[in-house]
Amino acid sequence: GAVVSQHPSRVICKSGTSVKIECRSLDFQATTMFWYRQFPKQSLMLMATSNEGSKATYEQGVEKDKFLINHASLTLSTLTVTSAHPEDSSFYICSASEPGLNYGYTFGSGTRLTVV
Amino acid sequence: AQSVTQLGSHVSVSEGALVLLRCNYSSSVPPYLFWYVQYPNQGLQLLLKYTSAATLVKGINGFEAEFKKSETSFHLTKPSAHMSDAAEYFCAVSETSGNTPLVFGKGTRLSVIA
């Protein structure tokens, strides 16, 4: 089946630095990818939708300049958390829509970001 | 706008007992419905999905769900709980075949007691 590889799985960074999270579709072309944020013991909150070759669409309340999303190819989407602060600490998960008539979504394994 | 309501943030069952996790949806168009399971610090794994074919959907690990349009429900069941079923379960809805994001319920944490 479709696989999305997300890296890193865990990252600790200092306040003020930037962190890049990568999501790669390994065996299919992901035209659309979604980025979610999950707080402890809570559900997934959609941050943005990215389409290959175009600008991402951000949900209301999500800072575009802080959470930079790039979807430069059909197999790679990246989320960069810029000038990270402790309140950005969270679990970030990407998801790709599966091609064809599969009506599915494949999720990455998530990235635990801790900003100290 | 679509939405999902999961009744019960925490469900506790004995090992071997029936598992029933409730999900009700709201959608202005025929929905696509999904159940996912999440283990701590991991991504989401698809259990099953409804895409307007058979209303009774069988998934992995013995789970199944029935789409009931009249009740706007998509409850998840498993006849006999295993300890390994303890996890967080999310019901989700989308209105298209994948180009729009999933809308998730708040999740139900399933505990299995030995």
Coordinates of C-alpha atoms in Angstrom, one line a residue:
Chain A
G1 CA 0.0 0.0 0.0
A2 CA 0.9 3.7 -0.1
V3 CA 3.6 4.7 2.3
V4 CA 4.5 8.2 3.6
S5 CA 7.9 8.5 5.3
Q6 CA 8.2 11.3 7.8
H7 CA 11.5 12.5 9.3
P8 CA 12.7 13.2 11.9
S9 CA 10.6 11.3 14.4
R10 CA 11.9 13.4 17.3
V11 CA 13.7 16.6 17.4
I12 CA 14.8 18.9 20.2
C13 CA 15.8 22.4 19.3
K14 CA 16.7 25.7 21.0
S15 CA 14.4 28.7 21.0
G16 CA 14.9 30.9 18.0
T17 CA 16.2 28.2 15.7
S18 CA 14.4 26.6 12.8
V19 CA 13.4 23.0 12.2
K20 CA 12.5 21.3 9.0
I21 CA 10.2 18.2 8.9
E22 CA 10.1 16.2 5.7
C23 CA 7.4 13.9 4.4
R24 CA 8.0 11.7 1.4
S25 CA 5.6 9.5 -0.5
L26 CA 7.6 6.4 -1.2
D27 CA 5.6 4.5 -3.8
F28 CA 3.2 7.0 -5.2
Q29 CA 2.9 10.6 -6.3
A30 CA 1.2 12.8 -3.7
T31 CA -0.4 15.7 -5.5
T32 CA -1.9 16.9 -2.2
M33 CA -0.5 16.8 1.3
F34 CA -2.0 17.9 4.6
W35 CA -0.1 19.0 7.7
Y36 CA -1.7 18.5 11.1
R37 CA -0.7 19.4 14.6
Q38 CA -1.7 17.4 17.6
F39 CA -1.5 18.6 21.2
P40 CA -1.2 16.0 24.0
K41 CA -4.4 14.0 24.4
Q42 CA -6.2 16.0 21.7
S43 CA -7.3 15.4 18.2
L44 CA -5.5 16.4 15.0
M45 CA -5.8 20.1 13.9
L46 CA -5.3 20.8 10.3
M47 CA -2.7 23.4 9.7
A48 CA -2.4 23.6 6.0
T49 CA -3.0 21.9 2.7
S50 CA -0.2 21.8 0.1
N51 CA -0.5 21.1 -3.5
E52 CA 2.5 20.3 -5.6
G53 CA 3.9 23.4 -7.4
S54 CA 1.6 25.9 -5.7
K55 CA 1.4 27.8 -2.5
A56 CA 0.0 26.1 0.6
T57 CA -3.4 27.0 1.9
Y58 CA -3.3 27.7 5.6
E59 CA -6.1 27.3 8.1
Q60 CA -7.3 30.3 10.0
G61 CA -5.0 31.2 12.9
V62 CA -2.0 29.4 11.5
E63 CA 0.9 31.8 10.9
K64 CA 2.2 31.4 7.4
D65 CA 5.6 33.0 8.2
K66 CA 6.2 30.7 11.1
F67 CA 5.1 27.4 9.5
L68 CA 6.6 27.4 6.0
I69 CA 5.3 24.6 3.8
N70 CA 7.0 23.7 0.6
H71 CA 5.7 21.0 -1.9
A72 CA 8.2 21.3 -4.6
S73 CA 7.8 17.8 -6.0
L74 CA 5.2 15.1 -6.2
T75 CA 7.0 13.0 -3.6
L76 CA 8.2 15.6 -1.1
S77 CA 6.6 18.1 1.2
T78 CA 8.4 20.0 4.0
L79 CA 7.2 21.9 7.0
T80 CA 9.7 24.4 8.5
V81 CA 9.0 25.8 11.9
T82 CA 10.9 29.1 11.9
S83 CA 12.2 30.9 15.0
A84 CA 10.7 28.1 17.1
H85 CA 9.5 28.9 20.6
P86 CA 8.4 26.5 23.4
E87 CA 4.8 26.9 22.5
D88 CA 5.5 25.4 19.1
S89 CA 6.4 22.1 20.9
S90 CA 3.9 19.6 19.6
F91 CA 3.4 16.5 17.5
Y92 CA 3.3 17.2 13.8
I93 CA 1.8 14.7 11.3
C94 CA 1.6 14.8 7.5
S95 CA -0.9 13.1 5.4
A96 CA -1.1 12.4 1.7
S97 CA -4.1 11.7 -0.3
E98 CA -3.8 8.4 -2.1
P99 CA -4.1 8.4 -5.9
G100 CA -6.7 7.0 -8.1
L101 CA -10.0 5.6 -6.7
N102 CA -8.6 4.4 -3.4
Y103 CA -10.4 7.2 -1.5
G104 CA -7.7 7.1 1.1
Y105 CA -5.3 9.1 3.1
T106 CA -1.9 7.8 4.2
F107 CA -0.3 9.3 7.3
G108 CA 3.4 9.8 8.2
S109 CA 4.6 8.5 11.6
G110 CA 4.7 11.9 13.1
T111 CA 7.4 14.2 14.5
R112 CA 7.7 15.1 18.1
L113 CA 9.1 18.6 18.3
T114 CA 10.4 19.9 21.6
V115 CA 11.6 23.5 21.8
V116 CA 13.8 24.3 24.8
Chain B
A1 CA -19.3 22.1 6.8
Q2 CA -18.6 18.6 7.9
S3 CA -18.1 17.5 11.4
V4 CA -17.7 14.4 13.5
T5 CA -18.8 13.7 17.0
Q6 CA -17.3 10.9 19.0
L7 CA -19.3 10.0 22.1
G8 CA -17.2 9.2 25.0
S9 CA -13.6 10.4 25.3
H10 CA -12.7 7.3 27.2
V11 CA -14.1 3.8 26.9
S12 CA -13.0 0.9 29.2
V13 CA -13.7 -2.7 28.4
S14 CA -12.6 -6.1 29.8
E15 CA -10.5 -8.3 27.7
G16 CA -12.7 -10.5 25.5
A17 CA -15.7 -8.1 25.8
L18 CA -17.4 -6.3 23.0
V19 CA -15.8 -3.0 21.8
L20 CA -18.2 -0.3 20.7
L21 CA -16.9 3.2 19.8
R22 CA -19.5 5.7 18.7
C23 CA -19.2 8.2 15.9
N24 CA -21.9 10.5 14.5
Y25 CA -21.2 12.7 11.5
S26 CA -22.7 15.8 9.8
S27 CA -22.3 16.3 6.1
S28 CA -24.2 18.1 3.4
V29 CA -22.9 15.7 0.8
P30 CA -22.6 11.9 0.8
P31 CA -19.6 11.4 3.1
Y32 CA -16.6 9.3 3.1
L33 CA -16.0 8.0 6.6
F34 CA -12.9 6.6 8.2
W35 CA -11.7 5.1 11.5
Y36 CA -8.1 5.4 12.5
V37 CA -6.1 4.1 15.4
Q38 CA -3.2 5.8 17.0
Y39 CA -0.7 4.4 19.4
P40 CA 1.4 6.7 21.6
N41 CA 3.9 8.9 19.7
Q42 CA 2.9 7.3 16.4
G43 CA 1.0 8.3 13.3
L44 CA -2.4 7.1 12.3
Q45 CA -3.2 3.7 11.0
L46 CA -6.3 3.1 8.9
L47 CA -8.7 0.6 10.4
L48 CA -11.4 0.9 7.8
K49 CA -13.2 3.3 5.5
Y50 CA -16.7 3.7 4.0
T51 CA -16.8 5.0 0.5
S52 CA -20.4 4.5 -0.5
A53 CA -20.2 0.9 -1.3
A54 CA -21.3 -1.7 1.2
T55 CA -22.7 -0.2 4.4
L56 CA -21.1 -2.8 6.6
V57 CA -17.4 -2.3 6.4
K58 CA -14.8 -4.8 7.6
G59 CA -11.4 -3.6 8.6
I60 CA -8.2 -4.9 10.0
N61 CA -7.7 -6.6 13.4
G62 CA -11.3 -7.7 13.6
F63 CA -12.9 -4.3 13.6
E64 CA -15.9 -3.4 11.6
A65 CA -18.3 -0.4 11.3
E66 CA -21.7 0.1 9.9
F67 CA -22.8 3.2 8.0
K68 CA -26.3 4.2 9.0
K69 CA -27.5 7.1 7.0
S70 CA -30.8 7.5 8.9
E71 CA -28.9 7.8 12.1
T72 CA -25.9 9.6 10.6
S73 CA -23.7 7.2 12.5
F74 CA -20.6 5.1 11.8
H75 CA -19.9 3.2 15.0
L76 CA -16.9 1.0 15.3
T77 CA -17.2 -2.5 16.8
K78 CA -15.1 -5.5 17.6
P79 CA -16.6 -8.7 19.1
S80 CA -13.7 -9.5 21.5
A81 CA -11.2 -7.0 22.8
H82 CA -7.5 -7.7 23.1
M83 CA -5.0 -6.0 25.3
S84 CA -3.3 -4.8 22.1
D85 CA -6.4 -2.8 21.2
A86 CA -5.7 -0.3 23.9
A87 CA -5.1 3.0 21.9
E88 CA -6.6 6.2 20.7
Y89 CA -9.3 5.9 18.0
F90 CA -10.3 8.7 15.7
C91 CA -13.4 8.9 13.4
A92 CA -13.0 11.2 10.4
V93 CA -15.0 12.4 7.5
S94 CA -14.2 13.9 4.1
E95 CA -16.4 15.0 1.3
T96 CA -14.3 14.0 -1.6
S97 CA -12.0 11.2 -2.7
G98 CA -8.9 12.7 -1.1
N99 CA -8.4 16.2 -2.3
T100 CA -9.9 17.8 0.8
P101 CA -8.6 17.2 4.2
L102 CA -10.1 14.9 6.8
V103 CA -12.1 16.3 9.6
F104 CA -11.5 14.4 12.8
G105 CA -13.5 13.8 15.9
K106 CA -11.9 14.4 19.2
G107 CA -10.9 10.8 19.7
T108 CA -11.8 8.0 22.1
R109 CA -9.2 6.4 24.2
L110 CA -9.9 2.7 24.6
S111 CA -8.6 0.9 27.7
V112 CA -8.7 -2.9 27.9
I113 CA -8.7 -4.4 31.4
A114 CA -7.2 -7.9 31.9

